XYZ file of C-alpha atoms in Angstrom:
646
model
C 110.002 65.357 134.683
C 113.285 65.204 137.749
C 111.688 65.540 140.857
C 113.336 67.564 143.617
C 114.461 66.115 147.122
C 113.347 69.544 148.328
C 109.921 70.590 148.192
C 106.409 68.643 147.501
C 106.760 66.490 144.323
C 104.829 67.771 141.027
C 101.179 66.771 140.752
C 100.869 63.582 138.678
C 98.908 63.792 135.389
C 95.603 61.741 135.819
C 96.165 58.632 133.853
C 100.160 58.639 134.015
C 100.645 55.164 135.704
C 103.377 55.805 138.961
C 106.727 55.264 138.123
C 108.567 52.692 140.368
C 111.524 54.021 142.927
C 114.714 54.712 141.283
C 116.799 52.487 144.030
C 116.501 48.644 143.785
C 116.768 49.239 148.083
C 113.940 47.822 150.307
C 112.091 50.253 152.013
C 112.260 49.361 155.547
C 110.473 50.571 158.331
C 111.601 52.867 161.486
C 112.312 49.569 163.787
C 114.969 48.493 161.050
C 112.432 45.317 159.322
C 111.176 45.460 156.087
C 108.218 47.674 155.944
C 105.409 45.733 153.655
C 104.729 46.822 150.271
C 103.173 49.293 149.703
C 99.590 49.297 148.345
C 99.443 51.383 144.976
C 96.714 52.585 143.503
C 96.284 51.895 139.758
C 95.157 54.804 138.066
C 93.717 53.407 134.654
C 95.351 54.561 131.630
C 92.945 56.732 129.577
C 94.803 56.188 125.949
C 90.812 54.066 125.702
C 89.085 57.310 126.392
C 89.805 59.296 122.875
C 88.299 56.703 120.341
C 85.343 55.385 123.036
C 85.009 59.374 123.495
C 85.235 59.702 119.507
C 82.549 56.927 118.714
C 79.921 58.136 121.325
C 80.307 61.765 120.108
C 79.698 60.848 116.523
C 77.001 58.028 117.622
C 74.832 60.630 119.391
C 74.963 62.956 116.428
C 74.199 59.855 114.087
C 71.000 59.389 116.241
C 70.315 63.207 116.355
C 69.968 63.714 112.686
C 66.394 62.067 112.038
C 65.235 63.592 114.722
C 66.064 67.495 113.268
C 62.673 68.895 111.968
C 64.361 71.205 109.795
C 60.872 71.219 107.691
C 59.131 73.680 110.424
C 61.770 76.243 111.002
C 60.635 79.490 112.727
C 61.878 82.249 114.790
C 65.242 80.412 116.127
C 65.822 78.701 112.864
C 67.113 75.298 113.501
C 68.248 76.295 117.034
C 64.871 74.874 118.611
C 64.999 72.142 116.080
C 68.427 70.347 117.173
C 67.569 67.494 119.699
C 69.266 67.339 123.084
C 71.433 64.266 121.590
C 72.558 66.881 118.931
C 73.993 68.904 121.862
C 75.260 66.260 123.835
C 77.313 64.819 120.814
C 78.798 68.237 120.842
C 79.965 67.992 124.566
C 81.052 64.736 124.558
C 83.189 65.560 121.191
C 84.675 68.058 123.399
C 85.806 66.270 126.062
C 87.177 63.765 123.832
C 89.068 66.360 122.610
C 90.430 67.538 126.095
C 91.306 64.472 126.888
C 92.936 63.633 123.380
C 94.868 67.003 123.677
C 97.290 65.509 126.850
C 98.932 62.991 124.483
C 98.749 65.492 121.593
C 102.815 65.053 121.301
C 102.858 61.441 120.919
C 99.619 60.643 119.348
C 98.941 63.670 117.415
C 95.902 61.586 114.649
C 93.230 61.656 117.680
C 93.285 65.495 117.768
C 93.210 65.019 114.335
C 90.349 63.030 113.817
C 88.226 64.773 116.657
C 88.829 67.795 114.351
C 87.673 66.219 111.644
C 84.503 64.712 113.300
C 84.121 68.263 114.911
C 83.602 70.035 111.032
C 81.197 67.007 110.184
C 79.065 67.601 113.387
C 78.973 71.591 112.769
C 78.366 71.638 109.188
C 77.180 68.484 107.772
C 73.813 68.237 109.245
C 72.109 70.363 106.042
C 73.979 68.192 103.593
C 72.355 65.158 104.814
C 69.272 66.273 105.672
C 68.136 69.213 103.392
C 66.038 68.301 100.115
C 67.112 71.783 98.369
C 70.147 74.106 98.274
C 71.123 75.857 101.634
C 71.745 79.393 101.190
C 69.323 80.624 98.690
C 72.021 82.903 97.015
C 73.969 79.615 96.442
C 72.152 78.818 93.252
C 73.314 81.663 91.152
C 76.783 79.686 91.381
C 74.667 76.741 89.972
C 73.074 79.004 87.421
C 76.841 80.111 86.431
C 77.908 76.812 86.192
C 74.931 76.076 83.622
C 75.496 78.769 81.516
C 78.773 78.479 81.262
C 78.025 74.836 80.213
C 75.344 75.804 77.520
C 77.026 78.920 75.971
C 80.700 77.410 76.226
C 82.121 80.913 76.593
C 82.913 83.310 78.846
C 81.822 87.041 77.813
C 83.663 89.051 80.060
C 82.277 92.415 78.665
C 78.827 91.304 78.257
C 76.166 93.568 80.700
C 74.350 90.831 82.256
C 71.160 91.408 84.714
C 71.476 91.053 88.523
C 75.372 91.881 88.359
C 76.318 88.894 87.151
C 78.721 89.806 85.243
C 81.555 89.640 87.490
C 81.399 85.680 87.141
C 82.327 86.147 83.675
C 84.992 88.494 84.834
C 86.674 86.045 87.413
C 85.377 82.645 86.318
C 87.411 80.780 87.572
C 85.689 78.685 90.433
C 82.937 78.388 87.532
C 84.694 76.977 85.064
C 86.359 74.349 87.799
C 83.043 73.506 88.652
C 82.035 73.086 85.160
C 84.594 70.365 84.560
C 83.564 69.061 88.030
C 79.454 68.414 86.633
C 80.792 67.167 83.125
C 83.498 64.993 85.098
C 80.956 63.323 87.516
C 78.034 63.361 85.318
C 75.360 64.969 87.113
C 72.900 67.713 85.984
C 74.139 70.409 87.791
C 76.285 71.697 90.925
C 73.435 71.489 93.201
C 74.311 67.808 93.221
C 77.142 68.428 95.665
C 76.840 72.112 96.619
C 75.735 71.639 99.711
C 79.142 69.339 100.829
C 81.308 72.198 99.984
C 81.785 73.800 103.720
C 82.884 69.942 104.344
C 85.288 69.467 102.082
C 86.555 72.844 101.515
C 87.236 72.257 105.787
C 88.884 68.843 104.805
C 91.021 70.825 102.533
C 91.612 73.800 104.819
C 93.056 71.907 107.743
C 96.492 70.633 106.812
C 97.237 74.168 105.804
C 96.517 75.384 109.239
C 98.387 72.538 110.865
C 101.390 74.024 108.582
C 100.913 77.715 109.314
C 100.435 77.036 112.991
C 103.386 74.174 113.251
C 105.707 77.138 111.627
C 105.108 78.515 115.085
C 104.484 76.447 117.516
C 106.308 73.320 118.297
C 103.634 72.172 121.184
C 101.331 69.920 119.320
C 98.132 70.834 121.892
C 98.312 74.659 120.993
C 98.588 73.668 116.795
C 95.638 71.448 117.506
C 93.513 74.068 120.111
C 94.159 77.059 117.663
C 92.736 74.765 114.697
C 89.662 73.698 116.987
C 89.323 77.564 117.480
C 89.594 78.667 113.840
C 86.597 75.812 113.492
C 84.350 77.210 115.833
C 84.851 80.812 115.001
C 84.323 80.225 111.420
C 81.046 81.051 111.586
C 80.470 83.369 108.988
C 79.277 81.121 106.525
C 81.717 81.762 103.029
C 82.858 78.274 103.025
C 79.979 77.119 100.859
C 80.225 76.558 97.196
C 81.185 80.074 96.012
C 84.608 81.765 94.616
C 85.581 82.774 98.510
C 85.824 79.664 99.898
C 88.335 78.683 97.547
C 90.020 81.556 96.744
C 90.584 81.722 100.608
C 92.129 78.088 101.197
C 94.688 79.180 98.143
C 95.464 82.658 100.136
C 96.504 80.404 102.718
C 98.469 78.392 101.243
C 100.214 80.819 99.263
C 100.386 82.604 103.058
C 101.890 79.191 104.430
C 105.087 78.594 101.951
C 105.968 82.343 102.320
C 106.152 81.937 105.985
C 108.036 78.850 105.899
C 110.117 79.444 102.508
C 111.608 83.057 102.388
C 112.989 83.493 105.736
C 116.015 86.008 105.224
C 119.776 85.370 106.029
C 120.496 86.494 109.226
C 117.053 88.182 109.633
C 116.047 85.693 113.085
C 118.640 86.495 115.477
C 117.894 85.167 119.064
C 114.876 83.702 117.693
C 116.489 80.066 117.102
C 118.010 80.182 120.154
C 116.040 77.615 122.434
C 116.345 79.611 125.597
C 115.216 83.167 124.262
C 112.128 81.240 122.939
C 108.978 80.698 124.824
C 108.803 77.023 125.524
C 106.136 76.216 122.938
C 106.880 78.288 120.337
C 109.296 76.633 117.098
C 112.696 78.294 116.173
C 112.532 80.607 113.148
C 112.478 78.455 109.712
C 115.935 78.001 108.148
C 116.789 81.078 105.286
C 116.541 80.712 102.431
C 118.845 82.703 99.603
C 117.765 84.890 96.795
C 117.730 81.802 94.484
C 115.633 79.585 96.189
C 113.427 82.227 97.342
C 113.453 83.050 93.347
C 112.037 79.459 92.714
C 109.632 79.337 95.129
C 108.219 82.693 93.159
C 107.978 80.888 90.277
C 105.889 78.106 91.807
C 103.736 80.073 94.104
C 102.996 82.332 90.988
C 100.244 79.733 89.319
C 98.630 79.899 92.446
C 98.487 83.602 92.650
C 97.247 83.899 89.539
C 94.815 81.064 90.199
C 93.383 83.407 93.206
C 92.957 86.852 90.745
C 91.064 84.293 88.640
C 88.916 82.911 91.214
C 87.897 86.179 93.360
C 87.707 90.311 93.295
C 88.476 90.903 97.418
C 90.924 87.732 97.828
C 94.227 89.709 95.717
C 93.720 92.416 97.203
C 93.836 90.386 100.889
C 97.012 88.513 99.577
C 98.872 91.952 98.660
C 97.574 92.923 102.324
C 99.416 90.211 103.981
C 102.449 90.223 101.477
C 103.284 94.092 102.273
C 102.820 93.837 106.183
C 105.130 90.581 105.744
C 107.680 92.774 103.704
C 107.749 95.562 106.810
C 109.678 93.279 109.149
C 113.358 92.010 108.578
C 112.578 88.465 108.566
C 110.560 89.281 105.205
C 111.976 91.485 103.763
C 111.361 90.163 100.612
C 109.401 92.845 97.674
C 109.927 90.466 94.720
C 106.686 88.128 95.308
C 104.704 91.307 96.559
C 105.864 92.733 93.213
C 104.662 89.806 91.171
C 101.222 89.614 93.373
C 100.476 92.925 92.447
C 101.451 92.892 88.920
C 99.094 89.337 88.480
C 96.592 91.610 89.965
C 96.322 94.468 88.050
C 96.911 92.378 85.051
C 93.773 90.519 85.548
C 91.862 93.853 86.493
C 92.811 95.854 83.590
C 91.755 93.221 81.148
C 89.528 90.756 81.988
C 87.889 92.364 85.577
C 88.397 95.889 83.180
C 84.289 96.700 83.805
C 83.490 96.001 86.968
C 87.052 96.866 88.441
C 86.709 100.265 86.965
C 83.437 100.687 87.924
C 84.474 99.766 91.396
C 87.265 102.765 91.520
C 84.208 105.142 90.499
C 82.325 104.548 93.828
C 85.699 104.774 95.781
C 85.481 108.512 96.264
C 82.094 108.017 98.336
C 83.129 105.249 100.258
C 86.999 105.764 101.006
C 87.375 107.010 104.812
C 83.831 105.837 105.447
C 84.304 103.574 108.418
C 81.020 103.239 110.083
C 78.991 102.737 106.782
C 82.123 100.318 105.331
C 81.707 98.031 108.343
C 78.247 97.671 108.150
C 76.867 94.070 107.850
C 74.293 93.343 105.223
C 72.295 95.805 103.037
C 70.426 98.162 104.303
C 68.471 97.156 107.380
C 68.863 95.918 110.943
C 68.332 92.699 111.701
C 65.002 91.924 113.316
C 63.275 88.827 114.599
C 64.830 86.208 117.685
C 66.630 83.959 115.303
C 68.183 86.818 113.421
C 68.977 89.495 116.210
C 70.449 86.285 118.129
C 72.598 85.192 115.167
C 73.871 88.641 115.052
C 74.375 89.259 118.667
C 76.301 85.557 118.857
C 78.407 86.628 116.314
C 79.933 90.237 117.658
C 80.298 87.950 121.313
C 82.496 85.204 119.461
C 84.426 87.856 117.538
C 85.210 89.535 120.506
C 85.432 86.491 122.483
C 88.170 85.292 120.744
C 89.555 88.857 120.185
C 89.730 88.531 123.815
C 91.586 85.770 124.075
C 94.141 86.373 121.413
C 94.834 89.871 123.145
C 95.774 87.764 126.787
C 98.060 85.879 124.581
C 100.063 88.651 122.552
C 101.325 90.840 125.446
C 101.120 87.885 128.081
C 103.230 85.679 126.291
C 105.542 88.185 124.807
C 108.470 85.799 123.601
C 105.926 83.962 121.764
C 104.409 86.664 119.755
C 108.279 88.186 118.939
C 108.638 84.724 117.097
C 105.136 85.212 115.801
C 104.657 88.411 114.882
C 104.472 87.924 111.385
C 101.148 85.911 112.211
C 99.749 88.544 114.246
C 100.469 91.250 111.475
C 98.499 88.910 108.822
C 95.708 89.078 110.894
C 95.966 92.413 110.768
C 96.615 93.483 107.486
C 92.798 93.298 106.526
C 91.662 95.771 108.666
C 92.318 98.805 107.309
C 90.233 98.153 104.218
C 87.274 99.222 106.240
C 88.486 102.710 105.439
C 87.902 101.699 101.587
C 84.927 100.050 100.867
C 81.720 98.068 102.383
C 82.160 95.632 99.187
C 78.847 95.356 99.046
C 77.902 95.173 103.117
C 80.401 92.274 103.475
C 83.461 93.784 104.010
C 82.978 93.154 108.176
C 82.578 89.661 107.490
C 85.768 89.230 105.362
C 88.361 91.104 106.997
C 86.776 88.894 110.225
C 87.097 85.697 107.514
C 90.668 86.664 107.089
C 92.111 87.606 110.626
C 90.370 84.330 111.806
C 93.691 82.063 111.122
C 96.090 84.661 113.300
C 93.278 85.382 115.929
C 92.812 81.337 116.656
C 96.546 80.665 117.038
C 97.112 83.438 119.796
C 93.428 82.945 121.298
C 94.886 78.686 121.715
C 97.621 80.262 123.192
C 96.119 81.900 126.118
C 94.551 78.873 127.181
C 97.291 76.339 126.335
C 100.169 77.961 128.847
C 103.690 76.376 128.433
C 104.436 73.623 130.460
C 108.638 73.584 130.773
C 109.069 74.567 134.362
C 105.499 74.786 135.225
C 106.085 72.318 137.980
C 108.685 73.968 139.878
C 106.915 77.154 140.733
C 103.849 78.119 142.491
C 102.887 80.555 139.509
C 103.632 78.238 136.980
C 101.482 75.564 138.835
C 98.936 77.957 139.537
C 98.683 78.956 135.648
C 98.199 75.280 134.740
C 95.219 74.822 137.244
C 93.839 77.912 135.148
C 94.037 76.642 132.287
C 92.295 73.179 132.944
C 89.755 74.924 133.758
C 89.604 78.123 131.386
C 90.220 75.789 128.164
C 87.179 73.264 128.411
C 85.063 76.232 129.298
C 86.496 78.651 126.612
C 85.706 75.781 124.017
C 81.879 75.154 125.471
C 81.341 78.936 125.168
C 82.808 79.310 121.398
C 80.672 76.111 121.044
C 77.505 77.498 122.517
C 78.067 80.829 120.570
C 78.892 79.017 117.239
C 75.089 77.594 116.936
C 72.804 80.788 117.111
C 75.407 82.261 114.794
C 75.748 79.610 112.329
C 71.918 78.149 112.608
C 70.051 81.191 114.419
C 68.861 82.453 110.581
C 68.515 79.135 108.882
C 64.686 80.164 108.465
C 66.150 82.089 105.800
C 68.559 79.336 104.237
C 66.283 76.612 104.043
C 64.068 76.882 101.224
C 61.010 73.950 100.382
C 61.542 72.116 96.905
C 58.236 73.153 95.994
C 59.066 76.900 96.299
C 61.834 76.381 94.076
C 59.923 74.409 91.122
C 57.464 77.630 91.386
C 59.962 80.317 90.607
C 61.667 77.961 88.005
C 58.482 77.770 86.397
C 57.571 82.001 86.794
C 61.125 82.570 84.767
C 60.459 79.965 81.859
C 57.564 81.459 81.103
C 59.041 84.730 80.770
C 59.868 85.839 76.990
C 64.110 86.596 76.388
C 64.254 89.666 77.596
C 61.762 89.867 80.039
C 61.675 91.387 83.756
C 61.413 89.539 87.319
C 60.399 91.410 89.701
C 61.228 90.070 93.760
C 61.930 92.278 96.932
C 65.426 90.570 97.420
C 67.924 88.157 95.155
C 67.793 85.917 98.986
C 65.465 82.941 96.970
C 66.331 80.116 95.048
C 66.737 80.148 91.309
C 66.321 83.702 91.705
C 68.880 84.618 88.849
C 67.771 81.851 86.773
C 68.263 82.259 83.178
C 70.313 85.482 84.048
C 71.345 85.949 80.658
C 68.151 85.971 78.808
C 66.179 87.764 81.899
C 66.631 91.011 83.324
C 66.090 91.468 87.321
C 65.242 93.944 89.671
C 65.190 93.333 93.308
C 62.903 96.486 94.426
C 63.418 95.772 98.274
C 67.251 95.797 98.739
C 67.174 99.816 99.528
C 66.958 101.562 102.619
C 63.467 101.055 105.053
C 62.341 104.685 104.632
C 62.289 104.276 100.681
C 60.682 101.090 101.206
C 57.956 102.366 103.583
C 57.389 105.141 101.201
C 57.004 101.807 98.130
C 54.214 99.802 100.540
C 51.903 103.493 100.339
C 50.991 102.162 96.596
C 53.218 99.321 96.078
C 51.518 98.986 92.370
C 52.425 102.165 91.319
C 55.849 101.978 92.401
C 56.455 99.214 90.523
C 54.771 100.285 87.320
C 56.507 103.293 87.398
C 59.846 101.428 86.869
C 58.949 99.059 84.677
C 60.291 99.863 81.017
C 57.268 100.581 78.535
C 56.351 97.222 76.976
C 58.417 94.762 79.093
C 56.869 91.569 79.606
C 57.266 91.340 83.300
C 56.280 89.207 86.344
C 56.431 89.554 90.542
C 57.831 86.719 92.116
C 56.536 86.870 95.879
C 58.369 83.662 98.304
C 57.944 82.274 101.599
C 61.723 82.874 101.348
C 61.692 86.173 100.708
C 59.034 87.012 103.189
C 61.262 85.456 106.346
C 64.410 87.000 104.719
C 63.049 91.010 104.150
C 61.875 90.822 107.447
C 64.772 89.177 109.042
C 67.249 91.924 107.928
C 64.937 94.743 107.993
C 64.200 95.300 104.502
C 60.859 95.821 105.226
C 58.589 97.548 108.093
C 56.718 94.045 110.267
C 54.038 93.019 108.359
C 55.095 94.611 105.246
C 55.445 91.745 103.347
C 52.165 90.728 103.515
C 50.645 94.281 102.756
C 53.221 93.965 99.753
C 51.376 90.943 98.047
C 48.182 92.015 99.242
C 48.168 94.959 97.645
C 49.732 93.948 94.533
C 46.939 91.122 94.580
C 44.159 93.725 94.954
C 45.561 95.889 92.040
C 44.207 96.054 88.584
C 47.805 96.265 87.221
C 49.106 92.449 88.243
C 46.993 89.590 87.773
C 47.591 86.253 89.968
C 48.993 83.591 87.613
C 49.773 81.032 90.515
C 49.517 81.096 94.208
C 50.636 78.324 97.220
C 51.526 78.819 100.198
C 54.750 78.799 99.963
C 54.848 81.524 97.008
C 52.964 83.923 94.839
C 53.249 84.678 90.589
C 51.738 88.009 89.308
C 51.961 89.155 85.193
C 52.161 92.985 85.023
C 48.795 94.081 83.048
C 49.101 97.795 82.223
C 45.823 97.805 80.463
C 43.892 95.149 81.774
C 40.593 95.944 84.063
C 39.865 92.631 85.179
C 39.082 91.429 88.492
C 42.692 89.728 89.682
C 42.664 86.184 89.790
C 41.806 84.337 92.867
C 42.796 80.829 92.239
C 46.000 78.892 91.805
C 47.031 77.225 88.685
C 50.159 77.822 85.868
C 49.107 80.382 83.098
């Protein structure tokens, strides 16, 4: 920095050693001798501060994890369950970060690795600790997986129970993953399901670092906008299912379009250093119709590698791709031309069922906005843990909303040379006015925006620093931001853990519940029923081709509260005449119908109690943790009051 004769002289950064006088001249003193040197203060360089900052963070979370109780979940989920050190690695991780951040230019692997060490404190903790699969729903994938590996082939047009057969209409995250369990040699994909928010993060951050670095020249806002998109990600479709890797090819495809097929003469003043703001990077160089022409061709396998993956993910792409071709700079139809045909394609033949099926409900939900942004089922989530989890989640969205709002019309030269990230973020959101895809469709266009949303969000708290020292503004701006940063980062931190953990009583399910279900399908004949309130349990779609399923809970309360009256008669009324069928009852189910409202309080329990007490379902096994029942039509006897396998 040149420091003016005129004026005070700009504010030292803490840990920048003072820089000797320019003139070799002795500073004398007002009678003409030499004055005596002068006594300088050494200011200690804090380069030591990121890794002993690093190592502590990651040492206290080390010593956390046996301390997690994660056995005796309740209300708050694991929230009550994480130990003070837990917490405390979390702050000092932040700091480290701070501090890493001022030498992000130079030393730009420290922000890396605190990233890094950041997605392993947030999200590893239930791979090392649990003994079963997190998210119950998760082991349907497994289940997938299996049958793809015992059949060995897909039947795309086959009707199979608990719509499943969509995985045989996009299979292709199960078909990867069957290589993956042949290629390793373990029994199943629950061997490493539970590591997939890890290393689908690993995977995930270089292509951030690109899209953001296609923007942004200042290393700390790349690095703060990826910390962001960390901590917001809170939604939970990073673990092992078709999104999570559908979505890191979306942005990839997303990050060589905005890089690679940049228009002649489409950026005008936008290279030009002085028109831009100081931490934003000059428009990529064009590209002409041939090379944009090859990069079609190589993107394309990817493409079509996302249409085989996921439904909602194409249709995201095409989104982006056609908000993209709107502005000058890309202006370019032929890849939105090829998405779209790769998509249809794919939908006409092998999605053909469930793709047509899907335009048959569009005429009740199109222009539905309220019921299309709906989270969840049917229900309202109920309970501490849950209501806290969901309240977390609309402040964070907002939060960073917020934030990225400051950023596009306060720093407007910026967001001229990155509009084209702003309108990806954007493109999702008018699919509210389509579809609720089944009560998820909040979550995902909130999944997709998150990558735009972070960048602009990092920007409001990471101000440019050219000229900041030579006016009072700028200075004042700075002394803003050191302290609206670190406090921004605690509070996405803070909100992060009641959204991410706050319903883990639902996610965590005991090995022993598990073995119990696997056992109530087995025993079922090929072509029997299940019977559960809700498809939240593990091994819940177990033997999905062979068994039929019907989840008799996942309908609105009222109908529900109308099912408890006689619960037994209900059921027996939709059971087909002369189906072999059983009730699986869970712990699992209990914490997860109640959690988001499927049923009245206490209505589970009045549930199995009066499906106990009824002549038509006979107890076949009973634990605490779970509850079997065989549907008797004509049996009399006295229900069973003892545990035990039939």
């Amino acid at each position: 920095m040149q420091q003016h004769h005129q004026g005070p002289a700009p504010a030292r950064e803490v840990g920048v050693p003072a820089q000797p006088a320019a003139s070799g001249r002795e500073t004398r003193s007002a009678g003409g001798t030499p004055a005596p040197p002068a006594r300088r203060t050494t200011v200690p360089d804090p380069a030591w501060l990121s890794p002993a900052l690093l190592v502590l963070g990651l040492g206290l979370w080390v010593l956390a994890l046996p301390a997690i109780d994660f056995r005796t979940m309740d209300d708050y989920g694991l929230l009550d369950r994480l130990p003070a050190a837990f917490y405390a690695a979390l702050l000092v991780l932040t700091a480290g970060f701070l501090m890493a951040l001022r030498r992000a230019g130079t030393s730009p692997g420290w922000p890396l690795a605190y990233c890094v060490a950041l997605l392993v404190a947030l999200k590893a903790p239930p791979a090392v600790l649990y003994d079963s699969v997190r998210y119950p729903w998760a082991s349907k994938h497994d289940a997938v997986v299996d049958t793809i590996l015992g059949v060995g082939e897909l039947r795309p047009s086959a009707a199979l129970s608990g719509n499943m057969s969509a995985y045989d209409q996009w299979p292709g995250f199960f078909t990867l993953n069957a290589a993956l369990v042949r290629a390793f040699g373990v029994e199943g994909a629950t061997a490493y399901l539970n590591w997939a928010p890890i290393v689908l993060g690993l995977i995930a951050l270089p292509v951030l670092v690109l899209i953001y670095r296609t923007f942004a020249e200042d290393w700390r806002l790349v690095w703060t906008a990826v910390w962001i998109f960390q901590l917001a990600n809170w939604v939970g479709q990073d673990y092992l299912a078709p999104q999570g890797l559908a979505y890191i090819l979306h942005l990839t495809v997303l990050a060589v379009v905005l890089r690679h097929f940049v228009r002649p003469g489409s950026a005008g003043r936008l290279r030009d250093r002085a028109y831009l703001d100081p931490a934003a990077t000059a428009v990529p160089p064009p590209t002409d119709l041939r090379q944009r022409a090859i990069c079609v061709v190589i993107i394309s396998p990817v493409i079509f590698a996302i249409n085989a993956v996921h439904q909602l993910t194409p249709i995201m792409l095409c989104a982006a791709l056609f908000v993209l071709a709107l502005t000058r700079r890309y202006r370019n139809y032929g890849l939105l031309v090829v998405a779209g045909l790769l998509m249809l394609t794919w939908n006409l033949t092998m999605g053909r069922p469930l793709f047509l099926e899907t335009l048959g409900t569009l005429r009740d939900s199109i222009g539905r906005l309220t019921e299309n942004s709906r989270a969840g089922y049917a229900g309202q989530l109920t309970g501490p843990g849950p209501e806290l989890a969901g309240r977390a989640g609309i402040a964070m969205a907002l939060f960073v909303v917020v934030l990225a709002g400051i950023a596009v019309f306060g720093r407007r030269r910026l967001t001229r040379s990155a509009l084209p990230l702003l309108l990806v973020s954007i493109a999702p959101v008018p699919l509210f006015a389509v579809n609720d895809y089944g009560g998820e469709m909040l979550f995902r266009v909130y999944l997709f925006g998150l990558p735009g949303a972070a960048f602009f969000a990092a920007a409001a708290l990471v101000p440019a620093t050219a000229g900041a020292h030579r006016s009072r503004g700028g200075r004042a701006l700075r002394r803003t931001a050191a302290i609206a940063l670190p406090f921004s980062l605690v509070v996405l931190t803070a909100g992060f853990l009641p959204a991410y953990y706050g319903k883990e009583a639902m996610y965590y399910t005991p090995p022993a519940e598990t073995q119990l279900v696997t056992r109530a399908i087995d025993q079922l004949p090929e072509g029997g029923l299940l019977l559960a309130t809700a498809g939240s349990f593990p091994q819940a779609l177990h033997r999905y081709d062979e068994v039929e399923h019907w989840f008799f809970a996942e309908q609105e309360l009222p109908e529900n509260e109308k099912m408890l009256a006689d619960p037994a008669r209900y059921l027996a009324e939709g059971i087909p005449p002369g189906a072999k069928a059983r009730v699986v009852l869970t712990r699992t189910q209990d914490i997860y119908t109640a959690g988001e409202g499927l049923l009245p309080p206490g209505g589970f329990a009045v549930l199995r109690d009066r499906l106990k007490a009824s002549p038509l379902f006979r107890t076949v096994e009973e634990h605490p943790y779970g509850i079997v029942l065989v549907y008797t039509p004509a049996s009399t006897e006295t229900p069973a009051t003892s545990g035990g396998a039939s």
